[in-house]
Each structure stands twice: as C-alpha cells, then as structure tokens.
mmCIF file of C-alpha atoms in Angstrom:
data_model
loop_
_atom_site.group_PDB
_atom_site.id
_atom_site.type_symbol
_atom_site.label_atom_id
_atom_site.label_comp_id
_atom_site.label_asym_id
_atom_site.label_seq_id
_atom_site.Cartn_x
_atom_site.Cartn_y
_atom_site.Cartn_z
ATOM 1 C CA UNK A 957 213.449 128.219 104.159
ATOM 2 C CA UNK A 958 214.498 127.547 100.794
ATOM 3 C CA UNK A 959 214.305 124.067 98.600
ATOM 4 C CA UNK A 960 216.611 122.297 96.907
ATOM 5 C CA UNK A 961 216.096 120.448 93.581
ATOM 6 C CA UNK A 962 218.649 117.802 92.349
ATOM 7 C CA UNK A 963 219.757 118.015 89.058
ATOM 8 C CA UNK A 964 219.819 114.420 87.009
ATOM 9 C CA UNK A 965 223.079 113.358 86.031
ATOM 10 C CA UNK A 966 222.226 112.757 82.838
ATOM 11 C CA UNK A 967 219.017 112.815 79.988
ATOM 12 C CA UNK A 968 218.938 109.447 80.810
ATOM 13 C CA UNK A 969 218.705 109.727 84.427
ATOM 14 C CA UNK A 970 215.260 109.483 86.460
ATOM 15 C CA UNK A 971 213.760 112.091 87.234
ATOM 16 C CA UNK A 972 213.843 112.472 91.299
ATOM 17 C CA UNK A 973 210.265 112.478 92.986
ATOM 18 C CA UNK A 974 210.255 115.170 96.233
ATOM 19 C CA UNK A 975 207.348 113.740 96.973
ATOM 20 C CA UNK A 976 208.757 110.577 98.595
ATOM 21 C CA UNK A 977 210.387 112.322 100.924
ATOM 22 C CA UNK A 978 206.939 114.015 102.267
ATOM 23 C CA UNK A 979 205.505 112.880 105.293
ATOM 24 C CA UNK A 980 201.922 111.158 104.469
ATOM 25 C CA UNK A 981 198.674 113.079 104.753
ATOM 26 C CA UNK A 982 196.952 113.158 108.444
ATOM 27 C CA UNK A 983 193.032 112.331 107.565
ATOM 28 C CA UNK A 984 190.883 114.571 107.580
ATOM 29 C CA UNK A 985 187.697 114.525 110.011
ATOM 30 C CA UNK A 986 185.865 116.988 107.666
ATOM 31 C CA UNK A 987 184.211 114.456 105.166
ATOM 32 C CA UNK A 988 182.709 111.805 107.598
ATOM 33 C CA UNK A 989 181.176 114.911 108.782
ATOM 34 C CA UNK A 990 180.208 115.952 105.433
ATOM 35 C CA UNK A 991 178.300 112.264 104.640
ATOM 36 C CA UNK A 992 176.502 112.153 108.039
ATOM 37 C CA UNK A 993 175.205 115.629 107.851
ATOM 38 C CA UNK A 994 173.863 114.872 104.357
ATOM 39 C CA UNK A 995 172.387 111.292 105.490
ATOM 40 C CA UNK A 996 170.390 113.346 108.163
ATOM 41 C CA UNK A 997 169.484 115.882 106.205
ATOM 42 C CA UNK A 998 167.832 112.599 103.223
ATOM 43 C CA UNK A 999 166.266 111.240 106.215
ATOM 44 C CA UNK A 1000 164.354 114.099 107.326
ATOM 45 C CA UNK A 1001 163.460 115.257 103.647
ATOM 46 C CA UNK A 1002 162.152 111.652 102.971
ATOM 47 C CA UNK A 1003 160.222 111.849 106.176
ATOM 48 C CA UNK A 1004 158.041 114.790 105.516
ATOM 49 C CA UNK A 1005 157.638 114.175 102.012
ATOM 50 C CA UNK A 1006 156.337 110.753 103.085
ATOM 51 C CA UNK A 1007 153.716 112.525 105.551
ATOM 52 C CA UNK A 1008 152.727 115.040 103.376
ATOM 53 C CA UNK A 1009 151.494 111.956 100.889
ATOM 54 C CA UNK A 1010 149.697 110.125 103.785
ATOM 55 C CA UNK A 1011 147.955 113.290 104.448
ATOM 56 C CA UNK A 1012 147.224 114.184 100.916
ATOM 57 C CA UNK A 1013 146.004 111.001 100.372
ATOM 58 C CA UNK A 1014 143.883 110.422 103.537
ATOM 59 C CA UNK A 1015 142.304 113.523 102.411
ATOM 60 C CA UNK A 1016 141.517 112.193 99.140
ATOM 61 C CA UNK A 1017 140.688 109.063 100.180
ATOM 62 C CA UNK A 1018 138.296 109.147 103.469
ATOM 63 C CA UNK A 1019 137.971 106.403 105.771
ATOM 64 C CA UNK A 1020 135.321 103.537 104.915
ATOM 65 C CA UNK A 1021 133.498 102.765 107.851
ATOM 66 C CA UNK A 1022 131.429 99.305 108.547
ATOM 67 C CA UNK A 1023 128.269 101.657 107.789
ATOM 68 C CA UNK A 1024 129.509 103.000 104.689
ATOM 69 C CA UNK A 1025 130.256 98.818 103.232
ATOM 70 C CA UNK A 1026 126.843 97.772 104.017
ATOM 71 C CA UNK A 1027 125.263 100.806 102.271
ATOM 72 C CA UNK A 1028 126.628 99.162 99.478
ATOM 73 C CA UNK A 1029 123.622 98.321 96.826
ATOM 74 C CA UNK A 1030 123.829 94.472 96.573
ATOM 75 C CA UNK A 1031 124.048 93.567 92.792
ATOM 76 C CA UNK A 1032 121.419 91.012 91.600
ATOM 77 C CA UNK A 1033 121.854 87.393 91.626
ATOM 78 C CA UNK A 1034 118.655 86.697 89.536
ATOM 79 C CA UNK A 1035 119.580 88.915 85.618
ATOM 80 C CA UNK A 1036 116.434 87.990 83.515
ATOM 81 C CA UNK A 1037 114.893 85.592 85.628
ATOM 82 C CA UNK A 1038 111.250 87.796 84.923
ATOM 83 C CA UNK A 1039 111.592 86.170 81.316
ATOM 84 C CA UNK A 1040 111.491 82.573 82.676
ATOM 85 C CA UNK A 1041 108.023 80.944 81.919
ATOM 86 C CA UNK A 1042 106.076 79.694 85.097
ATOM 87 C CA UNK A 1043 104.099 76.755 85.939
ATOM 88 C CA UNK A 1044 100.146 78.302 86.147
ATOM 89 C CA UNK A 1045 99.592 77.986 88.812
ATOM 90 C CA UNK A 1046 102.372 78.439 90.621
ATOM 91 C CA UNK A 1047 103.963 75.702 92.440
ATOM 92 C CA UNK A 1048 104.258 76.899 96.104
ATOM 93 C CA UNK A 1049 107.818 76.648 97.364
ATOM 94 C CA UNK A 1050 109.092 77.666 101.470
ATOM 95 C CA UNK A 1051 111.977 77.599 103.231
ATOM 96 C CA UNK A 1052 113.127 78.543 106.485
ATOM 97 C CA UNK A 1053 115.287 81.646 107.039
ATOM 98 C CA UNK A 1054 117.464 82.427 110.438
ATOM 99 C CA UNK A 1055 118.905 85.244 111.384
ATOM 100 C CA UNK A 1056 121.946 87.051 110.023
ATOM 101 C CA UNK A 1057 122.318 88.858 113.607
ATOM 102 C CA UNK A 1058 121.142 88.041 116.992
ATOM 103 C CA UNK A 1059 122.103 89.981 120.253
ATOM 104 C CA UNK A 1060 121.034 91.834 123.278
ATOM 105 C CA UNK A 1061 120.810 95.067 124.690
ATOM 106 C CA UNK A 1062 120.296 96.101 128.378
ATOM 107 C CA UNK A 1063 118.424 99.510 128.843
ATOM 108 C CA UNK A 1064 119.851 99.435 132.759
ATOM 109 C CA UNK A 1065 123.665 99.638 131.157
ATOM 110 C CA UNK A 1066 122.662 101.649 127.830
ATOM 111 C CA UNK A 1067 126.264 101.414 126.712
ATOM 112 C CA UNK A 1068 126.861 98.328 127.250
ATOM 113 C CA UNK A 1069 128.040 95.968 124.394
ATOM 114 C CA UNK A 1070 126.876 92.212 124.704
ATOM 115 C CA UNK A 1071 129.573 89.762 123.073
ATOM 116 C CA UNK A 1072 128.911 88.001 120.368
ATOM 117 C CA UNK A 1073 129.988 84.286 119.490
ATOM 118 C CA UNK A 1074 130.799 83.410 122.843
ATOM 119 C CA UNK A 1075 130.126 79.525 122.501
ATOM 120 C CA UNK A 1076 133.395 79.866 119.644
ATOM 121 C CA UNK A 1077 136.239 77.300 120.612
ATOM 122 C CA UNK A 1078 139.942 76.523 119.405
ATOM 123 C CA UNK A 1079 140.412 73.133 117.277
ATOM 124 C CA UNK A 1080 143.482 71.905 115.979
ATOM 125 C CA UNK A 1081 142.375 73.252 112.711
ATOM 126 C CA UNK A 1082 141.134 76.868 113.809
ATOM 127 C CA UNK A 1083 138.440 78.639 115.679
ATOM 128 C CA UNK A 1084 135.163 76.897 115.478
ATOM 129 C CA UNK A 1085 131.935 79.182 115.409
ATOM 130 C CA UNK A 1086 129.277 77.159 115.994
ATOM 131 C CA UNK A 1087 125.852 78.977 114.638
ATOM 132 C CA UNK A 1088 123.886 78.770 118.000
ATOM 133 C CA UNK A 1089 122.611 82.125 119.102
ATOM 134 C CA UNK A 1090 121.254 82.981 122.504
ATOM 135 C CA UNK A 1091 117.811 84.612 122.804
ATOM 136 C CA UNK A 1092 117.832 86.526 126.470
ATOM 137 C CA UNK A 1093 114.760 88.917 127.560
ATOM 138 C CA UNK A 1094 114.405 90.235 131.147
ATOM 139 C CA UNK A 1095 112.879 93.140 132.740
ATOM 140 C CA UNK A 1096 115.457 95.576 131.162
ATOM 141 C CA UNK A 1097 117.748 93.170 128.579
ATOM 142 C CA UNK A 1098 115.746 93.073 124.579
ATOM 143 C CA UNK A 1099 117.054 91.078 122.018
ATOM 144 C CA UNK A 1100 117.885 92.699 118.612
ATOM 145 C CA UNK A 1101 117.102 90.019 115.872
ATOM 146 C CA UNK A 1102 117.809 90.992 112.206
ATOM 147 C CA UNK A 1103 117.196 88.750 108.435
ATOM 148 C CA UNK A 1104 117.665 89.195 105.062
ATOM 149 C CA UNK A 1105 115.117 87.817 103.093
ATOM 150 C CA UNK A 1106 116.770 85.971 100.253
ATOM 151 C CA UNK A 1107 116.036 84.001 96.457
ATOM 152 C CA UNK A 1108 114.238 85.414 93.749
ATOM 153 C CA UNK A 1109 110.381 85.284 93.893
ATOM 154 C CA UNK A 1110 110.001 84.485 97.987
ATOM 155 C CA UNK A 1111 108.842 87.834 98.534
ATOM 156 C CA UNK A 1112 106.069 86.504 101.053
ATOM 157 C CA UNK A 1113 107.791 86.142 104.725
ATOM 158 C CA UNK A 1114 106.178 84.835 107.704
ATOM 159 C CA UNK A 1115 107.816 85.672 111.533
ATOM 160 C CA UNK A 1116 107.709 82.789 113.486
ATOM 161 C CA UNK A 1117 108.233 82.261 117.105
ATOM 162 C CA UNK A 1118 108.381 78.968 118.315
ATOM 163 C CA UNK A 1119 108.139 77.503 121.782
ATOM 164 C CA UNK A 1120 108.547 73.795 123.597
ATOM 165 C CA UNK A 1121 105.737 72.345 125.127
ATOM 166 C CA UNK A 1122 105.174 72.340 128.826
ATOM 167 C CA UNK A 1123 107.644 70.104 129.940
ATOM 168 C CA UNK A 1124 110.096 72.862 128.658
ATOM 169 C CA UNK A 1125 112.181 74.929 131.860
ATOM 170 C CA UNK A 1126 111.823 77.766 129.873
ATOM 171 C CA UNK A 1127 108.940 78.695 132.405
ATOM 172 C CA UNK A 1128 108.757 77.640 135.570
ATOM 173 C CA UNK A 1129 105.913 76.294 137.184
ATOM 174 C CA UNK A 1130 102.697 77.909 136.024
ATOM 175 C CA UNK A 1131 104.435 80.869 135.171
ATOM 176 C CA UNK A 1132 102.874 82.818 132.671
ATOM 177 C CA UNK A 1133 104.170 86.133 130.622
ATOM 178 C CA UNK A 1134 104.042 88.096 127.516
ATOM 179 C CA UNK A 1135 106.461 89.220 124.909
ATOM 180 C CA UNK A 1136 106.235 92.321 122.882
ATOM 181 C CA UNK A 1137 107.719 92.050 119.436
ATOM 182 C CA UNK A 1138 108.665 95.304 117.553
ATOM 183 C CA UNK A 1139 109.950 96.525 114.282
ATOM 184 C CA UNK A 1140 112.892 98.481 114.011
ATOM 185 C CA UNK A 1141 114.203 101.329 111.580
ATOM 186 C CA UNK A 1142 117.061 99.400 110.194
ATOM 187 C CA UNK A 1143 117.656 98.482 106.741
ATOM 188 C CA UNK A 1144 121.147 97.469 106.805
ATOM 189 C CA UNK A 1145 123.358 94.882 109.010
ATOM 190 C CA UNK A 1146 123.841 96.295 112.410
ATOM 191 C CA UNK A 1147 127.237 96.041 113.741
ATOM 192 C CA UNK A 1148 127.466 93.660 116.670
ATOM 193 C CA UNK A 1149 130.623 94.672 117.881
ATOM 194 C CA UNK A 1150 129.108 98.444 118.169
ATOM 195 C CA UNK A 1151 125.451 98.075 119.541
ATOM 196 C CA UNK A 1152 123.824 98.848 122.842
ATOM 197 C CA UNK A 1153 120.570 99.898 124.163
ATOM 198 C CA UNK A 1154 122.212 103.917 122.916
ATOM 199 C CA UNK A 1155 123.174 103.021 119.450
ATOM 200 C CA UNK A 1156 120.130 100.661 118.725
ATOM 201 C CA UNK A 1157 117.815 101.640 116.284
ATOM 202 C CA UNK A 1158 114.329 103.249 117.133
ATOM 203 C CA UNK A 1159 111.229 101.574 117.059
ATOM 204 C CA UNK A 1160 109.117 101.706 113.995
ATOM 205 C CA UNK A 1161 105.825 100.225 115.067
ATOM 206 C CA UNK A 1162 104.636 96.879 117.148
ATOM 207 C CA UNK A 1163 103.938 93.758 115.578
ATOM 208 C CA UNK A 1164 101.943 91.845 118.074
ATOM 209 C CA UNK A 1165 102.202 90.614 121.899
ATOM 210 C CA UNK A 1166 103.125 87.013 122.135
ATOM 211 C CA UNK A 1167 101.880 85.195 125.604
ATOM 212 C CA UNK A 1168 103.854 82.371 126.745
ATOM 213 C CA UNK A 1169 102.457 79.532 129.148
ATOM 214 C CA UNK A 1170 104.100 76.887 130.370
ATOM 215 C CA UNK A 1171 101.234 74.268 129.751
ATOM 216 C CA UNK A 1172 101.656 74.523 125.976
ATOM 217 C CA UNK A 1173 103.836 74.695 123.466
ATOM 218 C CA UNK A 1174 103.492 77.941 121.370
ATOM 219 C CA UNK A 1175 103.398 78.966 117.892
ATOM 220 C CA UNK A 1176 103.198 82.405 116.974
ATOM 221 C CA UNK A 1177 103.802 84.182 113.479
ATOM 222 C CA UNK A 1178 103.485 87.172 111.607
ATOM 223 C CA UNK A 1179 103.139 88.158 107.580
ATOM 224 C CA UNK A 1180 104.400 90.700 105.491
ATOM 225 C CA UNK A 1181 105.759 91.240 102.161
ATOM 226 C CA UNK A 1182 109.735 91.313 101.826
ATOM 227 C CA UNK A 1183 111.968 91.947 98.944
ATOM 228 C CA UNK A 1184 114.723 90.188 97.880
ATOM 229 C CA UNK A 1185 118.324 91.231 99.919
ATOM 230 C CA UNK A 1186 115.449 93.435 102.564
ATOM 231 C CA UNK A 1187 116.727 93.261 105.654
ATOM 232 C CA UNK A 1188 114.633 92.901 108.302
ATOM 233 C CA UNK A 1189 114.954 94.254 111.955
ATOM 234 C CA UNK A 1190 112.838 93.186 115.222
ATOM 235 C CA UNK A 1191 113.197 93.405 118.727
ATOM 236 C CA UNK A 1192 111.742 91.355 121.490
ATOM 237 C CA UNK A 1193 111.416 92.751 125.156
ATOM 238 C CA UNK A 1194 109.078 91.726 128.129
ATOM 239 C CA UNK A 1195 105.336 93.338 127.331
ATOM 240 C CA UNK A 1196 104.670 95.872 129.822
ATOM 241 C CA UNK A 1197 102.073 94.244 131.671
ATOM 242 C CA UNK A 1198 105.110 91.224 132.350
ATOM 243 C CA UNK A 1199 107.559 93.482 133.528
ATOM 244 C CA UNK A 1200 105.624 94.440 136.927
ATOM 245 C CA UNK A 1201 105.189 90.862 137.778
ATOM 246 C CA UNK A 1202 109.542 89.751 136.614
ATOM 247 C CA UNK A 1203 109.871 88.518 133.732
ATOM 248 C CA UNK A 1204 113.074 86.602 132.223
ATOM 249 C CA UNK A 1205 113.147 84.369 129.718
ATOM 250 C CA UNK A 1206 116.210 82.658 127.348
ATOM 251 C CA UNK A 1207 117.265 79.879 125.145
ATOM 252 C CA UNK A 1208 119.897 78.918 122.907
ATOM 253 C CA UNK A 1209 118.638 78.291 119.247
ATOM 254 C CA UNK A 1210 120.289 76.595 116.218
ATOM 255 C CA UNK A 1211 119.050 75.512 112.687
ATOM 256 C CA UNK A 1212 119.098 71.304 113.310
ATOM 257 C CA UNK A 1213 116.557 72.336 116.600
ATOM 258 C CA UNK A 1214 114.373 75.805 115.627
ATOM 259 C CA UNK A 1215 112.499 75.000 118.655
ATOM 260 C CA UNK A 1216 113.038 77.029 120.433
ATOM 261 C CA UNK A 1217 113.773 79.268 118.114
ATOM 262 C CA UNK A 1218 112.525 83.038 116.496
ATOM 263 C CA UNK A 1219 112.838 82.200 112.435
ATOM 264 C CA UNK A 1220 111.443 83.488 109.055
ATOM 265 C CA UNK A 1221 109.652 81.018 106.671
ATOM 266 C CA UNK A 1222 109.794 82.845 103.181
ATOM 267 C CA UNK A 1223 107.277 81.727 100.608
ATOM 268 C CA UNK A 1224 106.940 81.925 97.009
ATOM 269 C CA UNK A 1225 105.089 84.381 95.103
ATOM 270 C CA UNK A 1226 105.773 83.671 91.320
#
C-alpha cells in the first residue's frame, strides 16, 4: 500500500513527524535472554577457573600434617650462652620437669583412642584445663608418658616414680605388684588425639622393673643424659610376672601434689 507525505505549507512550517502516528514498539524477549545466557555462561567460567587454582595450588602446596609441625627443628633459646663465665665449681641447680603428654593405650582394643583432658570444665570465662593427668595400668591398658627436657646446661635427667606410703588405696591390702618401665622410639610430640596401642611407638629397650608394696611408700628413679628440647618417651605396663596374678593400678597426678606422680628432675651440668 502506498504512503503519503504532507507537504508543509510553507518554509516556515514544521516539518510533520510520521513517526507519531506509529504504534509503539512491542518488547522484545530476545535480550533478557541474551543477559541470562551470558550471566551463566561468567558463572561457570569463574567456577572452573577457580578449581583449577585450588588444584594447582594444593599441588604446589601439600598438606602440613601434625607430624610434619613437630619435625620442625626448635630454634635455640640460649645464642652464646657457651661464652658466659662459670662459677668453678659449678653451683648445682634442679628442677622438676612433668610431662608434656600423658595417656593410655589398651592392647585388648588396639585402635582404640583414650580421651584426653577429660577433667576440662566450662567457666563463665572459658574452658578450664586443669593440668591433672591420669596414670592407668592394668593387665592390657600401658600408659604412654612423654618430656622434653628443657634450659640450657640441665642436660643430666633423673626418672622418678613416686608412690604414697601404705596408708595409700592405691594397693589394696597386702597387695603386691611390679611395673615395667620402657623406652620408646619417639623423638617428637605424639599426637594424643591419634594414638592407640596400633599407632604407638615401638619399644626401644627396658629401663628397670619397679615393685610396688603397699607397706611403703616408694621411690624409684632412673639417670641418663638429655639434651636440651630432647624429648623423651616411656611407657609403663604391668611386669609380666604381675599380669598372671591381676594387676591394676591408677592415680591422678598434678604439679602442687607429685606424689603420686611419674616426673623428671633435670640437673645441671655446667
């Protein structure tokens, strides 16, 4: 059909706009279409470049493990402390060490994991962890003990094992038993949350036997050298000769009362 265009009347006259009389333009569903496809499309590109960074960089960066952290050479705490003059002789000096790790293992359940801080309590302020650690040894249950001997020049350590006197119920009656006490290959902090009777350390070598009565109090100890940030690992479990006859013994220990109580006294040596 053909179109019309009016003519102005004169140079002076507007110009007539055709496009007033058009009927507006329907929308068009074609761009909201356009945006959403290419938001998707971002989103997914973002995506996998994101996991292909976490991948590249857990490949480049490996997983530290507890193990790996305590591998970790301390640094010294003592830098020319060999140039210091000392008193001849030498003054002694001792102190008493406790241990860094105490828990038990059960060779009847040999994955079993004991818990640890289980006298820990809630406070207005926070969780409390009181330092008292249990010392447990039955027929098939051992108790995993670990120190670090610390300070510069106490390179002289002496295992103690300390027990109440008679009226003690550690023992009943005149109950009598003995305790075998054994180093372990360990020369970093075990991890408590990990260990059982399958993941424990093997034994080294056997320190001594340790019989208990319950007419007297005992003291029992042990020397050796240690170095400064060694860490030491024992175990104590019923002496075979004890086990045939039951044996079970265990005590809560703490620093204010190391009696009862398994402890290191370290002891100078410069």
């Amino acid at each position: 059909m053909a179109s019309y265009k009016l003519l102005p009347v004169s140079p002076e006259s507007p110009v007539p706009n055709d496009d007033e009389d058009l009927p507006p333009p329907k929308p068009s569903m074609l761009t909201p279409r356009i945006c959403l496809l290419a938001c998707i499309l971002c989103t997914v590109f973002n995506l996998l470049l994101s996991f292909r960074f976490e991948t590249a960089k857990s490949n480049a960066y490996p997983v530290v493990t507890y193990k790996d952290i305590q591998s970790l050479r301390r640094p010294s705490q003592f830098l020319r402390f060999d140039e210091i003059k000392r008193p001849s002789p030498p003054v002694h000096k001792e102190f008493n060490n406790y241990p860094i790790l105490m828990t038990q293992v059960d060779a009847a359940q040999k994955d079993k994991v004991f818990e640890d801080d289980v006298k820990r309590y809630m406070t207005p302020i926070g969780t409390i962890s009181p330092r008292d650690r249990r010392v447990l040894i039955t027929d098939t249950i051992s108790t995993v003990v670990q120190f670090r001997a610390i300070d510069y020049g106490m390179e002289r350590c002496e295992l103690r094992l300390a027990l109440p006197s008679f009226d003690s119920p550690l023992l009943s009656g005149n109950q009598t038993m003995a305790l075998s006490v054994h180093r372990l290959n360990a020369t970093i902090p075990l991890d408590v949350s990990t260990l059982s009777h399958t993941s424990k350390p093997i034994r080294m070598t056997k320190v001594g036997d340790i019989h208990l009565s319950s007419k007297l109090g005992e003291v029992w100890q042990r020397s050796f050298s240690c170095k400064t940030e060694e860490v030491l690992s024992f175990e104590l479990t019923c002496s075979p000769e004890t086990t045939t006859k039951g044996c079970h013994i265990e005590w809560w220990q703490n620093m204010k009362k190391p009696n009862p109580g398994l402890y290191i006294i370290q002891h100078s040596t410069v």
